[in-house]
Tab-separated table of C-alpha atoms and ligand atoms in Angstrom:
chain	number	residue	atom	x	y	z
P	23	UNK	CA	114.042	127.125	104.311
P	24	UNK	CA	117.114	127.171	106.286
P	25	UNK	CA	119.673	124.163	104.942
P	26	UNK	CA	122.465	125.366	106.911
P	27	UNK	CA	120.412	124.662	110.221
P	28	UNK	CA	119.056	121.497	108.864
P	29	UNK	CA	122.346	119.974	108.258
P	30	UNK	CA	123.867	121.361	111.445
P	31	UNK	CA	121.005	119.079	113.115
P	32	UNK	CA	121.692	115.830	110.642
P	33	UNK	CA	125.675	116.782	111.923
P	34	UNK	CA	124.703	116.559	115.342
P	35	UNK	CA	122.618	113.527	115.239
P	36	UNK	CA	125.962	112.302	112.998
P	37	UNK	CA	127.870	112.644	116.341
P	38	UNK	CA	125.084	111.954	118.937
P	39	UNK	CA	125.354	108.585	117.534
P	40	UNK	CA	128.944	107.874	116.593
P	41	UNK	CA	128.650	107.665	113.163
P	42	UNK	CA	130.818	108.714	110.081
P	43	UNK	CA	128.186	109.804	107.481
P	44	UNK	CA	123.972	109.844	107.152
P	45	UNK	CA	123.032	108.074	103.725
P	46	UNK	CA	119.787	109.645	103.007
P	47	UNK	CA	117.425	107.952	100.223
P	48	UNK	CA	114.059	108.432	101.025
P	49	UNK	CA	111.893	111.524	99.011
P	50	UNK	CA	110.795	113.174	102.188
P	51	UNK	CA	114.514	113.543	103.691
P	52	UNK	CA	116.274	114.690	100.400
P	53	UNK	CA	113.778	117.278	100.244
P	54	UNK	CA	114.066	118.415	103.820
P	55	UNK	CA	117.524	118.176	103.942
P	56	UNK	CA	119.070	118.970	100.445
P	57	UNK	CA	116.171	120.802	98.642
P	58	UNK	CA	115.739	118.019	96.248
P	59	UNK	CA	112.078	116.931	95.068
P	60	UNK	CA	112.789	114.357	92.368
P	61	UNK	CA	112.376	110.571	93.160
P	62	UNK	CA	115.989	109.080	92.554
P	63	UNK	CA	119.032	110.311	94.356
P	64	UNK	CA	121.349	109.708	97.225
P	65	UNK	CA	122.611	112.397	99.929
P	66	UNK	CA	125.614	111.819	102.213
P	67	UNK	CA	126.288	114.020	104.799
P	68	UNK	CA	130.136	113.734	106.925
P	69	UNK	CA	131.151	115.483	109.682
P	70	UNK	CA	132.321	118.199	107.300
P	71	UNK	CA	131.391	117.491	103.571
P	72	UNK	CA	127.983	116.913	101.752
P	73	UNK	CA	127.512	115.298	98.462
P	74	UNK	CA	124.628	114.808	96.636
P	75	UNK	CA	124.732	111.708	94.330
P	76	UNK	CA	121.734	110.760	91.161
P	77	UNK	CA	121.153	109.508	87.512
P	78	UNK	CA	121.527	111.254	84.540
P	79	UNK	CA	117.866	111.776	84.375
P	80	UNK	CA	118.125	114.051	87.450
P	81	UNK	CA	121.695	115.798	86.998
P	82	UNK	CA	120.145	119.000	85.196
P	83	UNK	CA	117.533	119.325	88.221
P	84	UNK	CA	120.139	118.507	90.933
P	85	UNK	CA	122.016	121.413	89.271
P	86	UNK	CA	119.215	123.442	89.687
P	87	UNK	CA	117.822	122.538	93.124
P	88	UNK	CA	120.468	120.882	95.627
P	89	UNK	CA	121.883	122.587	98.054
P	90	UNK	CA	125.255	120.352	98.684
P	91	UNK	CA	128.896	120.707	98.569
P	92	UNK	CA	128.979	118.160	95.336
P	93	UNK	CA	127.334	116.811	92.887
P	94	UNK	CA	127.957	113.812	90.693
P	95	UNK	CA	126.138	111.481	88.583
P	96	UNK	CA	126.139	107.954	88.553
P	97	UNK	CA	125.391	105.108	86.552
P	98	UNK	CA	125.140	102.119	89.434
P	99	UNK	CA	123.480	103.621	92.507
P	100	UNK	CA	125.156	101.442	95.338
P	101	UNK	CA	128.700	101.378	93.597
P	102	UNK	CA	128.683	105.197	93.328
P	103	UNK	CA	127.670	105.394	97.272
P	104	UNK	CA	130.562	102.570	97.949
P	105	UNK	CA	133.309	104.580	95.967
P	106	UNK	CA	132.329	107.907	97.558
P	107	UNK	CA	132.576	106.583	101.456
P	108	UNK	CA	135.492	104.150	100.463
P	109	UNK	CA	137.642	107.290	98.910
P	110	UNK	CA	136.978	109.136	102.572
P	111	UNK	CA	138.119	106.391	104.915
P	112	UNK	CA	135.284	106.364	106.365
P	113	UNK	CA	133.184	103.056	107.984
P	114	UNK	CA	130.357	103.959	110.351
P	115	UNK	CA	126.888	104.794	108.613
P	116	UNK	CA	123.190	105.462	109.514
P	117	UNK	CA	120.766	105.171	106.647
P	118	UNK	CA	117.010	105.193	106.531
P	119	UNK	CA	115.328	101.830	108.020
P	120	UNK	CA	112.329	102.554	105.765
P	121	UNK	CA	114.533	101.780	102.730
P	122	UNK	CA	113.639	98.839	100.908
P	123	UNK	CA	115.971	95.566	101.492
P	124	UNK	CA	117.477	94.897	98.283
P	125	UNK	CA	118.672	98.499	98.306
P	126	UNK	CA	120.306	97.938	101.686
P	127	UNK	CA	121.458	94.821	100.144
P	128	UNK	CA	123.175	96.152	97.734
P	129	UNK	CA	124.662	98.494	99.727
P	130	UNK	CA	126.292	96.900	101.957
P	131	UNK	CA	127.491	94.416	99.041
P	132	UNK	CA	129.150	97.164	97.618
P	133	UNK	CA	130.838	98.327	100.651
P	134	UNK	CA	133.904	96.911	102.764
P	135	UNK	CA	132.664	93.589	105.337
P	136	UNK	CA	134.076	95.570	107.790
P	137	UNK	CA	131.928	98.999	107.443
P	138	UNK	CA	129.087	99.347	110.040
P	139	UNK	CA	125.621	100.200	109.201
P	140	UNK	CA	122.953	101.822	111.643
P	141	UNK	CA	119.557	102.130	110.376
P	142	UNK	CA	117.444	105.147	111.373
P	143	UNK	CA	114.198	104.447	112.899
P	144	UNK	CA	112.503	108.186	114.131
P	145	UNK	CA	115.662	110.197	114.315
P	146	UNK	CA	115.319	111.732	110.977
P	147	UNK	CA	111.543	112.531	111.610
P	148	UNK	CA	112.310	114.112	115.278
P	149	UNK	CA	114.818	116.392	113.291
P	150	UNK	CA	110.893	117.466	111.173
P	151	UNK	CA	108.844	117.647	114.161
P	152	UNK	CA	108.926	121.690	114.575
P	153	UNK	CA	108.281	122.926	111.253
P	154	UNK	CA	109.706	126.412	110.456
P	155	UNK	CA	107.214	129.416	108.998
P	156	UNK	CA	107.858	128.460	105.247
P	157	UNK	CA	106.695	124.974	105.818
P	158	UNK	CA	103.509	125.933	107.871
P	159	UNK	CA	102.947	128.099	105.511
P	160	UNK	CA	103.104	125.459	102.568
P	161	UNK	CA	100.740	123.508	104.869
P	162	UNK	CA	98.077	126.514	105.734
P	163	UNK	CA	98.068	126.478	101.810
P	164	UNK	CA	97.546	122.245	101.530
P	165	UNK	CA	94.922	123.069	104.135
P	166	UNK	CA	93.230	126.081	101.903
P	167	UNK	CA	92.815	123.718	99.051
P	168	UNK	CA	91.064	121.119	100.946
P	169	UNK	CA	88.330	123.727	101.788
P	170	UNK	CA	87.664	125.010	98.275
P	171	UNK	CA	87.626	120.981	97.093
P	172	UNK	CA	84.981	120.253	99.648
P	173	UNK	CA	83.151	123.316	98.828
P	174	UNK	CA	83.536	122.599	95.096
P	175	UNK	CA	82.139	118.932	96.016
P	176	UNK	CA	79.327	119.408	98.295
P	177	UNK	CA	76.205	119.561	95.697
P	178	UNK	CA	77.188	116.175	94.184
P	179	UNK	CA	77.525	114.336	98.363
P	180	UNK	CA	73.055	113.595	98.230
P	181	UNK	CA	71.336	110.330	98.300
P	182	UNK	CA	72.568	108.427	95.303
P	183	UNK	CA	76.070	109.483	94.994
P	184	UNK	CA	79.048	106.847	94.689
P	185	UNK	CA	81.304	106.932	97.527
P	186	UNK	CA	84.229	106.763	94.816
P	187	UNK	CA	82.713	109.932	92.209
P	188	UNK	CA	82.763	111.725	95.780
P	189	UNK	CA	87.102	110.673	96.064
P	190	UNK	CA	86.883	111.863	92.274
P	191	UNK	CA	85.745	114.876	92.295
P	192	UNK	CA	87.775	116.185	95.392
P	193	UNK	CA	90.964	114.706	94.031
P	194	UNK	CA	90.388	116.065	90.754
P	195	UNK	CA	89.297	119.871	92.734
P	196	UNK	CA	92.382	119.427	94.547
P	197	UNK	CA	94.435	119.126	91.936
P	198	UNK	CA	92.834	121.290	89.243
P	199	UNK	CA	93.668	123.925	92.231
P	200	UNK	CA	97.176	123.326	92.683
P	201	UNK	CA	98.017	120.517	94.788
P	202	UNK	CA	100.657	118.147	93.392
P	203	UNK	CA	99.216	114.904	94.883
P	204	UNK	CA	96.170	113.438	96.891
P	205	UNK	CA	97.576	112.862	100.489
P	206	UNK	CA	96.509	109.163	100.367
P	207	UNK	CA	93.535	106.809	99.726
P	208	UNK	CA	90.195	108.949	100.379
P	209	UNK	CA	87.984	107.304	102.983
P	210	UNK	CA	84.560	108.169	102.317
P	211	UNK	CA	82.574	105.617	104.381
P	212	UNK	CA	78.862	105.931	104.408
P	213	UNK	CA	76.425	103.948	106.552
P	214	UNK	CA	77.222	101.114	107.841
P	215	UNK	CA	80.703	101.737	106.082
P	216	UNK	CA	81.559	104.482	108.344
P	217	UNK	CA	82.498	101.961	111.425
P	218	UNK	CA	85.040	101.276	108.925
P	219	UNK	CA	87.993	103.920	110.256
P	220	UNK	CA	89.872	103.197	107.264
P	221	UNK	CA	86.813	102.531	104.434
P	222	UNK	CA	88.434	103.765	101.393
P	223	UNK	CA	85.759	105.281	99.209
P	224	UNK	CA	84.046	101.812	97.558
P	225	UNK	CA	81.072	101.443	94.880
P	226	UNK	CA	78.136	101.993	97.679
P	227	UNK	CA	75.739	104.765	96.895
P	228	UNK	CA	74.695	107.557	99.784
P	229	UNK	CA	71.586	106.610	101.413
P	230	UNK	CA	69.230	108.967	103.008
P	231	UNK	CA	69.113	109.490	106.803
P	232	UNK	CA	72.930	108.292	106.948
P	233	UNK	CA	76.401	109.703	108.412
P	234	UNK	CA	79.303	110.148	105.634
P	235	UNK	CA	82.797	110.154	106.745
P	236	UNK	CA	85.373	111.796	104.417
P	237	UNK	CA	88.837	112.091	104.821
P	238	UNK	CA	90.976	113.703	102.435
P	239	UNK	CA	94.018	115.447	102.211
P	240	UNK	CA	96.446	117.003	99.374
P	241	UNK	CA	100.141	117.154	98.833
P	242	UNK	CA	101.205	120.999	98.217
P	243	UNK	CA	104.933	122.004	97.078
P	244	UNK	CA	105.844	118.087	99.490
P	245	UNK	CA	103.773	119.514	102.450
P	246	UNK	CA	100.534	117.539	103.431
P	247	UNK	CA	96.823	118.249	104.235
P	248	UNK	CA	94.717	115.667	106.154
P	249	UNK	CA	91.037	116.441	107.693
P	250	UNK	CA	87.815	114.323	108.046
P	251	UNK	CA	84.417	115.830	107.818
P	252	UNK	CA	81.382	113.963	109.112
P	253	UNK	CA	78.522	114.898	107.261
P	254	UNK	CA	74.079	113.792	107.622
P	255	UNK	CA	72.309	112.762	104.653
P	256	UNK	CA	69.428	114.568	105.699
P	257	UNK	CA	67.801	113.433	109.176
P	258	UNK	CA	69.443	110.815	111.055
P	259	UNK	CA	68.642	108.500	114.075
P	260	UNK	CA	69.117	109.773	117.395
P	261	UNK	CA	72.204	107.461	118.386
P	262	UNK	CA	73.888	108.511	115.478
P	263	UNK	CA	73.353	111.909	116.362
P	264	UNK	CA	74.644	111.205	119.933
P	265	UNK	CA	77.767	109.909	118.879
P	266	UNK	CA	78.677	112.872	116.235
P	267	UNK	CA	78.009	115.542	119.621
P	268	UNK	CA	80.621	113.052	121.715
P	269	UNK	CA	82.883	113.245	119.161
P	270	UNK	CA	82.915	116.697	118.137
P	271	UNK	CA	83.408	117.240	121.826
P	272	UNK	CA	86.096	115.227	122.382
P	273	UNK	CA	87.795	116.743	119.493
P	274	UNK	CA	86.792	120.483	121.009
P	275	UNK	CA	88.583	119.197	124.315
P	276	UNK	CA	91.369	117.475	122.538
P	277	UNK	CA	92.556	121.236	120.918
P	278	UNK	CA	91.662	123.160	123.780
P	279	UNK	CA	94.064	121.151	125.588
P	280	UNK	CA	96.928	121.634	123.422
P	281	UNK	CA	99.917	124.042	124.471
P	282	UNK	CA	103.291	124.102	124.737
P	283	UNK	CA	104.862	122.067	127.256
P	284	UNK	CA	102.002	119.348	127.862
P	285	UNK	CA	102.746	115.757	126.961
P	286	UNK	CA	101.212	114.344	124.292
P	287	UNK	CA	99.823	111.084	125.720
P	288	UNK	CA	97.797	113.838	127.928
P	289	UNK	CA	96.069	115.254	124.908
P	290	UNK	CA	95.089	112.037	123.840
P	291	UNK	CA	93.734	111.068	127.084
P	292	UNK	CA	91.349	114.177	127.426
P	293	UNK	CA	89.754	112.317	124.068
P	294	UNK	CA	89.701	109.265	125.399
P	295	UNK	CA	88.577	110.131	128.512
P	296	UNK	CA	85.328	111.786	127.179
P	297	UNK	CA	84.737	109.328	124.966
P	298	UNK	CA	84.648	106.510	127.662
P	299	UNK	CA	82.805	108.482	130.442
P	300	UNK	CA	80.262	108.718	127.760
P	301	UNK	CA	79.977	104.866	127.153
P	302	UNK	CA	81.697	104.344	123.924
P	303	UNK	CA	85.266	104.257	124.479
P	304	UNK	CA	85.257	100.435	123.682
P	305	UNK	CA	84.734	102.134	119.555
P	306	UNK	CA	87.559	104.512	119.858
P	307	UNK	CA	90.535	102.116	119.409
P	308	UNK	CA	93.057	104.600	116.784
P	309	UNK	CA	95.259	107.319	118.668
P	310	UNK	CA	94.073	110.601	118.169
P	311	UNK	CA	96.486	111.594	116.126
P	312	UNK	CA	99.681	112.273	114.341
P	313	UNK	CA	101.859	114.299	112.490
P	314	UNK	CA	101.923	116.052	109.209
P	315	UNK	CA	104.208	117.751	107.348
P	316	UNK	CA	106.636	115.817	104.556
P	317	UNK	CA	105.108	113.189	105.185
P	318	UNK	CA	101.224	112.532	105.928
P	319	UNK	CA	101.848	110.679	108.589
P	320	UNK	CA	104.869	111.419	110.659
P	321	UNK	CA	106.038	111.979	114.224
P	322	UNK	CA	104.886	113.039	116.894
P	323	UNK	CA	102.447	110.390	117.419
P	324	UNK	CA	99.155	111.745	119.608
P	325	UNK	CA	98.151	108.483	121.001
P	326	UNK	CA	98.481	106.037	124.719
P	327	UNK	CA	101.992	105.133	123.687
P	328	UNK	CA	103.206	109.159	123.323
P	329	UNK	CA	106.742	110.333	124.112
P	330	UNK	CA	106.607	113.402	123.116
P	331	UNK	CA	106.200	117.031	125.162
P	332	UNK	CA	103.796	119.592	122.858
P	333	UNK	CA	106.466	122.234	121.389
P	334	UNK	CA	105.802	125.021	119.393
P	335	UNK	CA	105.868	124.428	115.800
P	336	UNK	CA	104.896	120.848	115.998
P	337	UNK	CA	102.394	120.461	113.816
P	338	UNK	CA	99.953	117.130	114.038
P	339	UNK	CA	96.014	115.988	113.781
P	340	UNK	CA	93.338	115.239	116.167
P	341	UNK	CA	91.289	113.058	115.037
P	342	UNK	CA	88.699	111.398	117.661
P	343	UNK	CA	86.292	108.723	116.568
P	344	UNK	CA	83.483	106.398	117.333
P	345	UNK	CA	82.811	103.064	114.911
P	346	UNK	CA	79.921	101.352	115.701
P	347	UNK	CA	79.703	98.089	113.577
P	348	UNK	CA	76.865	97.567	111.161
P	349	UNK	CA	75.758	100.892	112.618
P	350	UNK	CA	77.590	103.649	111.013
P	351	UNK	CA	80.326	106.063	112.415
P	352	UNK	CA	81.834	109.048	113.305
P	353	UNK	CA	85.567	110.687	112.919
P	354	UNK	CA	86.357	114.722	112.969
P	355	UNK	CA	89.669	115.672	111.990
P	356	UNK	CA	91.752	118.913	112.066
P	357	UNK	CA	95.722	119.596	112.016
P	358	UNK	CA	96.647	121.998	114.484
P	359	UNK	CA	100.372	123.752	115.276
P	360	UNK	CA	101.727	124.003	118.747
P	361	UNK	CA	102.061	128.051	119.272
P	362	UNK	CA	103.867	129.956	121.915
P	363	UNK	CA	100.353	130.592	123.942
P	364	UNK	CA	98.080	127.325	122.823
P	365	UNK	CA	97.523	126.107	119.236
P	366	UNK	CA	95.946	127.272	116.059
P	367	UNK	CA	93.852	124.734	113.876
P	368	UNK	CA	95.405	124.950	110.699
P	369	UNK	CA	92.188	122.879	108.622
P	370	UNK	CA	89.574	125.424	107.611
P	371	UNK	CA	86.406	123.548	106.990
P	372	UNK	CA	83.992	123.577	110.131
P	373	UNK	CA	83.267	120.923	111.993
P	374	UNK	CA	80.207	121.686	114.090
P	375	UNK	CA	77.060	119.370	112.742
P	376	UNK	CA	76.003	119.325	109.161
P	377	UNK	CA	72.979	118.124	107.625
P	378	UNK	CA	73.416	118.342	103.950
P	379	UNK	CA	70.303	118.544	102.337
P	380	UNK	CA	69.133	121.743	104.457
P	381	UNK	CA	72.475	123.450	104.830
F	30	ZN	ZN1	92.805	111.869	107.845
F	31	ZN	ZN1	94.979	111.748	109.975
């Protein structure tokens, strides 16, 4: 990882926006930016100076792990951040919008009534959006794990299994293989359940001639996984069946589609497009995707609303769907990476039709 390139971007944003220091709290940016992974810290970065700033819980790690021009302890977070940027004259300062109020609070209490404060929506993130060969790497591995927990997982998914043993077992695979975290909530949606796009794995058994949707993910060395398999409980209706070959090929489109240089918004519309021409786009109302890499769901978004311009090294889902209610549905997830010629799909677990209970 490259810290010296990382901070020359933070610098840069610094001056892009006219501000004195960054105040960085949140896990995701200390660890991008100053190499630390613990949960309690502070990192200021000036024009010319970094400092990193935690408890004495964290001093020995810090000592180990941060890559910043100082280090001190402190016993009264916001005090310790108000005496450093007091003693340097300085009164202009971005910090993370996502922090939580009564830390901002606090804060600014402790600061001067005339200091400025700028909070940070995206900037930080769009400084993360082309991830670097170490931290594609971390993900490939995220991604490896996921296959091995769905492959360790697959003989207890039959008629009769508990949506939430399913969530179970693949957390417990992923971790008992290396992964430091689950990436989030599982969905695994079955039925009727599945036009639920977010139906976190509940107390329903499997049922026989029914779609499961299941999507998982893993957090490996603070680098995410995050894929959706759709899977048959032996034969299903024909509708059902319809909707899993639309989907699938909206998702084939989707990735085919991606290369450097094409606007976002226009991968999401090859999706959408497909989807509607076939008569369902009325139950495909998520954007097809978003990023992953610190965080499991970051910038770019892949959706109508889009900004972005594909680059290589951006790294993000597509993740098409179709919900009917009381029905059942249908969602097929990979992360890909923008590459010099196209994109590679980073997920490893197929995603071409699946009956479980023949193969
Ligand atoms: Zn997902
Ligand atoms: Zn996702």
């Amino acid at each position: 990882m490259n810290f010296d390139v990382r901070r020359q971007k933070a610098q840069k944003l610094l001056s892009n926006l006219g501000l004195d220091a960054l105040i960085l709290c949140q896990g995701e940016n200390l660890r991008y930016f100053c190499n630390f992974t613990g949960t309690d810290g502070v990192f200021i970065l000036t024009a010319d100076q970094t400092v990193f700033l935690t408890d004495s819980r964290y001093t020995t790690q810090a000592g180990q792990q941060v890559i910043a021009d100082d280090i001190q302890e402190y016993k009264v977070k916001a005090d310790a951040v108000a005496k450093y940027l007091g003693g340097q004259s300085l009164s202009k300062f971005g910090f993370e919008a996502s922090i939580a109020f009564a830390m901002f609070e606090d804060l600014r209490n402790s600061g001067q009534p005339s200091w400025h404060w700028h909070a940070l929506r995206d900037e930080l993130e769009k400084i993360r959006l082309i991830k670097d060969d170490q931290e594609t790497d971390l993900i490939r591995r995220a991604a490896r794990l996921n296959k091995k927990a769905l492959e360790d997982v697959l003989p207890i998914i039959q008629p009769g299994a508990i949506e939430r043993d399913i969530a179970l077992a693949l957390e417990f695979s992923l971790k008992k293989n290396g992964a430091e975290e689950k990436a989030f909530d599982f969905i695994v949606a079955s039925g009727p359940r599945g036009a639920l796009p977010h139906g976190i794995a509940s107390n329903r058994a499997l049922l026989h001639s029914e779609l499961v949707t299941i999507d998982f993910g893993c957090c490996f060395h603070g680098y995410h996984s995050d894929e959706t398999v759709t899977l048959a409980v032996g034969l299903i209706e024909d509708e059902l069946r319809k909707i899993f070959d639309i989907v699938l090929e909206a998702h084939d489109r989707a990735i085919q589609t991606v290369s450097p240089g094409i606007p976002l918004i226009d991968i999401d519309r090859v999706a959408r497009d497909y989807i509607e021409s076939a008569g369902y786009g009325v139950y495909f109302g998520h954007g097809l995707g978003h990023g992953v890499g610190l965080d499991v769901h970051e910038a770019p978004t892949v959706s109508p609303r889009s900004k972005t311009v594909a680059e290589p090294g951006m790294v993000f889902t597509i993740e098409p769907g179709i919900y009917l209610p009381n029905i059942g549905g249908v969602r097929i997830e990979d992360m890909v990476i923008v590459t010099e010629e196209g994109c590679q799909v980073l997920t490893l677990i197929p995603k071409t039709f699946r009956n479980i209970l023949v193969n």
